[in-house]
Every structure is written in structure tokens, then in C-alpha cells.
PDB file of C-alpha atoms in Angstrom:
ATOM      1  CA  LEU R 807      86.841  19.020  11.484  1.00 50.00           C
ATOM      2  CA  VAL R 808      90.336  17.967  12.309  1.00 47.00           C
ATOM      3  CA  PHE R 809      90.789  15.551   9.416  1.00 73.00           C
ATOM      4  CA  ILE R 810      90.598  17.897   6.430  1.00 85.00           C
ATOM      5  CA  SER R 811      94.338  18.635   6.170  1.00 86.00           C
ATOM      6  CA  ASP R 812      95.113  14.901   6.302  1.00 86.00           C
ATOM      7  CA  LEU R 813      92.565  14.221   3.566  1.00 89.00           C
ATOM      8  CA  PHE R 814      94.139  16.929   1.418  1.00 92.00           C
ATOM      9  CA  LYS R 815      97.514  15.190   1.772  1.00 90.00           C
ATOM     10  CA  LEU R 816      96.042  11.806   0.841  1.00 90.00           C
ATOM     11  CA  GLN R 817      94.231  13.274  -2.149  1.00 93.00           C
ATOM     12  CA  GLU R 818      97.383  15.051  -3.332  1.00 92.00           C
ATOM     13  CA  GLU R 819      99.139  11.674  -3.384  1.00 92.00           C
ATOM     14  CA  ASN R 820      96.206  10.130  -5.275  1.00 90.00           C
ATOM     15  CA  TYR R 821      96.196  12.977  -7.788  1.00 90.00           C
ATOM     16  CA  LYS R 822      99.927  12.629  -8.486  1.00 89.00           C
ATOM     17  CA  LYS R 823      99.289   9.031  -9.599  1.00 90.00           C
ATOM     18  CA  LEU R 824      96.766  10.028 -12.267  1.00 87.00           C
ATOM     19  CA  ASN R 825      97.755  10.048 -15.924  1.00 89.00           C
ATOM     20  CA  ILE R 826      96.407  13.420 -17.032  1.00 90.00           C
ATOM     21  CA  ASN R 827      95.882  13.788 -20.766  1.00 92.00           C
ATOM     22  CA  PRO R 828      98.801  15.998 -21.885  1.00 92.00           C
ATOM     23  CA  GLU R 829      96.730  17.339 -24.798  1.00 95.00           C
ATOM     24  CA  LEU R 830      94.429  19.159 -22.361  1.00 94.00           C
ATOM     25  CA  ASP R 831      95.304  22.661 -21.267  1.00 94.00           C
ATOM     26  CA  GLU R 832      94.699  23.907 -17.728  1.00 91.00           C
ATOM     27  CA  TYR R 833      91.312  25.392 -18.629  1.00 92.00           C
ATOM     28  CA  LYS R 834      90.007  22.113 -20.079  1.00 95.00           C
ATOM     29  CA  ILE R 835      91.254  20.120 -17.095  1.00 93.00           C
ATOM     30  CA  ARG R 836      89.501  22.499 -14.679  1.00 92.00           C
ATOM     31  CA  ALA R 837      86.300  22.485 -16.747  1.00 94.00           C
ATOM     32  CA  ARG R 838      86.219  18.693 -16.826  1.00 95.00           C
ATOM     33  CA  GLN R 839      86.923  18.455 -13.111  1.00 94.00           C
ATOM     34  CA  ASN R 840      84.037  20.844 -12.431  1.00 94.00           C
ATOM     35  CA  LEU R 841      81.742  18.810 -14.672  1.00 96.00           C
ATOM     36  CA  GLU R 842      82.912  15.625 -12.947  1.00 96.00           C
ATOM     37  CA  LEU R 843      81.933  17.159  -9.606  1.00 97.00           C
ATOM     38  CA  HIS R 844      78.463  18.000 -10.945  1.00 96.00           C
ATOM     39  CA  VAL R 845      78.063  14.407 -12.138  1.00 97.00           C
ATOM     40  CA  LYS R 846      79.246  12.934  -8.827  1.00 97.00           C
ATOM     41  CA  VAL R 847      76.985  15.220  -6.787  1.00 97.00           C
ATOM     42  CA  SER R 848      74.081  14.258  -9.037  1.00 97.00           C
ATOM     43  CA  ASP R 849      74.871  10.590  -8.532  1.00 97.00           C
ATOM     44  CA  LEU R 850      74.892  11.053  -4.748  1.00 97.00           C
ATOM     45  CA  ALA R 851      71.615  12.993  -4.828  1.00 96.00           C
ATOM     46  CA  SER R 852      70.093  10.298  -7.025  1.00 94.00           C
ATOM     47  CA  LYS R 853      71.031   7.559  -4.549  1.00 94.00           C
ATOM     48  CA  THR R 854      69.307   9.439  -1.706  1.00 93.00           C
ATOM     49  CA  ASN R 855      66.025   9.937  -3.602  1.00 90.00           C
ATOM     50  CA  CYS R 856      65.803  13.318  -1.848  1.00 89.00           C
ATOM     51  CA  PHE R 857      64.348  14.844  -5.011  1.00 87.00           C
ATOM     52  CA  ALA R 858      61.247  12.639  -4.875  1.00 85.00           C
ATOM     53  CA  TYR R 859      57.971  14.471  -4.436  1.00 85.00           C
ATOM     54  CA  THR R 860      55.482  11.724  -5.233  1.00 84.00           C
ATOM     55  CA  THR R 861      54.173   9.186  -2.754  1.00 79.00           C
ATOM     56  CA  ASP R 862      55.171   6.164  -4.838  1.00 77.00           C
ATOM     57  CA  VAL R 863      58.926   6.733  -4.327  1.00 72.00           C
ATOM     58  CA  LYS R 864      60.662   5.328  -1.256  1.00 73.00           C
ATOM     59  CA  ASN R 865      63.215   7.499   0.475  1.00 71.00           C
ATOM     60  CA  ASP R 866      65.178   4.706   2.116  1.00 76.00           C
ATOM     61  CA  PHE R 867      68.722   4.185   0.869  1.00 81.00           C
ATOM     62  CA  ASP R 868      71.756   1.949   1.251  1.00 90.00           C
ATOM     63  CA  LYS R 869      74.115   3.725   3.646  1.00 93.00           C
ATOM     64  CA  ASP R 870      77.178   1.941   2.227  1.00 95.00           C
ATOM     65  CA  VAL R 871      76.369   3.182  -1.272  1.00 96.00           C
ATOM     66  CA  ILE R 872      75.716   6.685   0.073  1.00 96.00           C
ATOM     67  CA  LEU R 873      79.038   6.662   1.945  1.00 97.00           C
ATOM     68  CA  LEU R 874      80.894   5.602  -1.216  1.00 97.00           C
ATOM     69  CA  LYS R 875      79.205   8.262  -3.364  1.00 97.00           C
ATOM     70  CA  PHE R 876      79.768  10.914  -0.695  1.00 97.00           C
ATOM     71  CA  VAL R 877      83.496  10.156  -0.416  1.00 96.00           C
ATOM     72  CA  GLN R 878      83.810  10.228  -4.212  1.00 97.00           C
ATOM     73  CA  CYS R 879      82.331  13.750  -4.111  1.00 97.00           C
ATOM     74  CA  LEU R 880      84.647  14.751  -1.282  1.00 96.00           C
ATOM     75  CA  LYS R 881      87.696  13.481  -3.161  1.00 96.00           C
ATOM     76  CA  GLN R 882      86.647  15.488  -6.220  1.00 96.00           C
ATOM     77  CA  VAL R 883      86.126  18.657  -4.163  1.00 96.00           C
ATOM     78  CA  LEU R 884      89.570  18.209  -2.615  1.00 95.00           C
ATOM     79  CA  THR R 885      91.113  17.701  -6.074  1.00 95.00           C
ATOM     80  CA  ILE R 886      89.560  20.966  -7.215  1.00 95.00           C
ATOM     81  CA  GLY R 887      90.900  22.620  -4.062  1.00 94.00           C
ATOM     82  CA  ILE R 888      94.386  21.261  -4.728  1.00 93.00           C
ATOM     83  CA  ASN R 889      94.346  22.495  -8.335  1.00 91.00           C
ATOM     84  CA  ASN R 890      93.279  25.951  -7.189  1.00 91.00           C
ATOM     85  CA  GLY R 891      95.861  26.140  -4.399  1.00 91.00           C
ATOM     86  CA  TYR R 892      93.333  25.946  -1.554  1.00 91.00           C
ATOM     87  CA  ASN R 893      94.909  22.903   0.073  1.00 87.00           C
ATOM     88  CA  THR R 894      96.305  24.823   3.021  1.00 84.00           C
ATOM     89  CA  LEU R 895      92.906  24.762   4.702  1.00 81.00           C
ATOM     90  CA  GLU R 896      93.418  23.246   8.132  1.00 77.00           C
ATOM     91  CA  GLU R 897      89.890  22.756   9.391  1.00 76.00           C
ATOM     92  CA  VAL R 898      86.342  23.311   8.323  1.00 81.00           C
ATOM     93  CA  SER R 899      83.410  24.010  10.590  1.00 76.00           C
ATOM     94  CA  ILE R 900      80.099  22.295  10.059  1.00 79.00           C
ATOM     95  CA  ASN R 901      77.016  23.878  11.505  1.00 71.00           C
ATOM     96  CA  HIS R 902      73.776  21.987  11.909  1.00 74.00           C
ATOM     97  CA  ASN R 903      71.756  22.571   8.759  1.00 77.00           C
ATOM     98  CA  GLU R 904      68.014  23.173   9.059  1.00 83.00           C
ATOM     99  CA  TYR R 905      67.383  22.803   5.312  1.00 88.00           C
ATOM    100  CA  CYS R 906      65.926  19.622   3.856  1.00 92.00           C
ATOM    101  CA  LEU R 907      68.340  17.427   1.933  1.00 93.00           C
ATOM    102  CA  SER R 908      67.056  18.489  -1.497  1.00 94.00           C
ATOM    103  CA  ASP R 909      67.633  22.158  -0.604  1.00 95.00           C
ATOM    104  CA  GLN R 910      71.125  21.296   0.603  1.00 95.00           C
ATOM    105  CA  PHE R 911      71.924  19.688  -2.759  1.00 96.00           C
ATOM    106  CA  LEU R 912      70.537  22.690  -4.628  1.00 96.00           C
ATOM    107  CA  ASN R 913      72.748  24.956  -2.488  1.00 95.00           C
ATOM    108  CA  LEU R 914      75.713  22.729  -3.316  1.00 96.00           C
ATOM    109  CA  TYR R 915      75.114  23.256  -7.045  1.00 96.00           C
ATOM    110  CA  ILE R 916      75.064  27.014  -6.416  1.00 96.00           C
ATOM    111  CA  ASP R 917      78.367  26.670  -4.522  1.00 96.00           C
ATOM    112  CA  ILE R 918      79.925  24.778  -7.431  1.00 96.00           C
ATOM    113  CA  ASN R 919      78.755  27.419  -9.899  1.00 96.00           C
ATOM    114  CA  ASP R 920      79.996  30.233  -7.633  1.00 96.00           C
ATOM    115  CA  LEU R 921      83.429  28.611  -7.561  1.00 94.00           C
ATOM    116  CA  ILE R 922      83.457  28.195 -11.351  1.00 93.00           C
ATOM    117  CA  ILE R 923      82.465  31.819 -11.940  1.00 94.00           C
ATOM    118  CA  SER R 924      84.708  33.318  -9.279  1.00 92.00           C
ATOM    119  CA  ARG R 925      87.504  31.112  -8.044  1.00 89.00           C
ATOM    120  CA  SER R 926      88.198  32.112  -4.493  1.00 92.00           C
ATOM    121  CA  GLU R 927      89.172  30.311  -1.333  1.00 92.00           C
ATOM    122  CA  ASP R 928      85.978  31.584   0.337  1.00 92.00           C
ATOM    123  CA  HIS R 929      83.809  29.970  -2.357  1.00 94.00           C
ATOM    124  CA  PHE R 930      85.818  26.763  -2.051  1.00 94.00           C
ATOM    125  CA  GLU R 931      85.486  26.701   1.727  1.00 93.00           C
ATOM    126  CA  THR R 932      81.708  27.236   1.453  1.00 93.00           C
ATOM    127  CA  LEU R 933      81.491  24.364  -1.046  1.00 95.00           C
ATOM    128  CA  LEU R 934      83.452  22.077   1.261  1.00 94.00           C
ATOM    129  CA  GLU R 935      81.417  23.094   4.326  1.00 93.00           C
ATOM    130  CA  ASP R 936      78.136  22.512   2.494  1.00 94.00           C
ATOM    131  CA  LEU R 937      79.246  19.102   1.209  1.00 95.00           C
ATOM    132  CA  LEU R 938      80.322  18.051   4.699  1.00 94.00           C
ATOM    133  CA  SER R 939      77.001  19.331   6.023  1.00 93.00           C
ATOM    134  CA  ILE R 940      75.217  17.008   3.592  1.00 95.00           C
ATOM    135  CA  GLY R 941      77.323  14.151   4.949  1.00 94.00           C
ATOM    136  CA  ASN R 942      76.217  15.116   8.426  1.00 92.00           C
ATOM    137  CA  THR R 943      72.558  15.210   7.353  1.00 93.00           C
ATOM    138  CA  LEU R 944      72.995  11.761   5.799  1.00 94.00           C
ATOM    139  CA  GLY R 945      74.249  10.445   9.138  1.00 93.00           C
ATOM    140  CA  LEU R 946      77.819   9.823   8.012  1.00 94.00           C
ATOM    141  CA  SER R 947      80.375   9.998  10.801  1.00 91.00           C
ATOM    142  CA  GLU R 948      83.854  11.452  10.516  1.00 89.00           C
ATOM    143  CA  GLU R 949      85.276   7.984  11.252  1.00 91.00           C
ATOM    144  CA  GLU R 950      83.231   6.353   8.460  1.00 94.00           C
ATOM    145  CA  ILE R 951      84.251   9.047   5.992  1.00 93.00           C
ATOM    146  CA  VAL R 952      87.969   8.782   6.827  1.00 90.00           C
ATOM    147  CA  LYS R 953      87.893   4.965   6.701  1.00 93.00           C
ATOM    148  CA  LYS R 954      86.177   4.925   3.273  1.00 94.00           C
ATOM    149  CA  PHE R 955      88.523   7.661   2.037  1.00 92.00           C
ATOM    150  CA  ASP R 956      91.507   5.501   3.069  1.00 90.00           C
ATOM    151  CA  GLU R 957      89.989   2.450   1.345  1.00 92.00           C
ATOM    152  CA  LEU R 958      89.493   4.362  -1.885  1.00 90.00           C
ATOM    153  CA  SER R 959      93.021   5.788  -1.695  1.00 83.00           C
ATOM    154  CA  ASN R 960      94.716   2.392  -1.612  1.00 74.00           C
TER     155      ASN R 960
END
């Protein structure tokens, strides 16, 4: 994807505007950002109903809500990347994913935990690739993602 470096720049500007609690040390900020990502991913998964396994649950969803929740996750992933110094990533490749959406979300949680346990650019890149793959599975286009990202940045 061509747009990832531009999104990093936008998110860096957004992050600079935040009023971070000065009483929190670096560890606590990182821990809370990781928890925030878990919460946002859970919110996105919840809106898709991909976890449903009974016949009385509908799997249709509001694409606008999904797009919003997805971009909120993406912004959080980029913030974590910025704080870990992984914002030099130029592009990310997305391969077609054969897994069902619920498996993709479970893999994303594993990616988040891998990054928490062992901060590395490889773990971050895998997390970003897997999140973008979920966006692809959800039918979100690069143009829609960038437009919503811009809207949320202003």
C-alpha cells in the first residue's frame, strides 16, 4: 500500500496535539495504548458480529460504522508504531487472506500480544498487515480508509 507513510505523518501530527498525562511514565503510556488497541479491536469485531455462532444472530453490518471503527484501530496501531520508532515503514503488502473473519481477529490479538511481549519492527509490521487484511476482508477500499482517516484527523 502506497498510503502508509502518509498516514504515519498524519498520525504523528495528531499525536503531537494530544495532552498526555505527565504523571504517566513511558511504560504506563505504552501499556494503556496497548490496552486501548485491544478495546478498539474488540469494538470493531463486535460491530461485525463475526463471533456469532448461533443462527439467531444476523451477520449484516453498517459499513459506515465498520469503516469508522476500522480507522480508529488503524490510527491506534500507527500511534503504537510511532511510539516504538517504527514510523519509517514505507509500504505494507496485503495478501488475500483465506481465513474467516473471526480467525483473522483472533490472529490480530496474537499479533498485539507478540508486539507487547517482544517489541520488534517485524511484529509491528505483521500487526499492521493483518489489520489491513481485515479491512480488505470487510470490503474497505484504500480510498475509503484514507478519506475517513483524513476526516478523523481534522
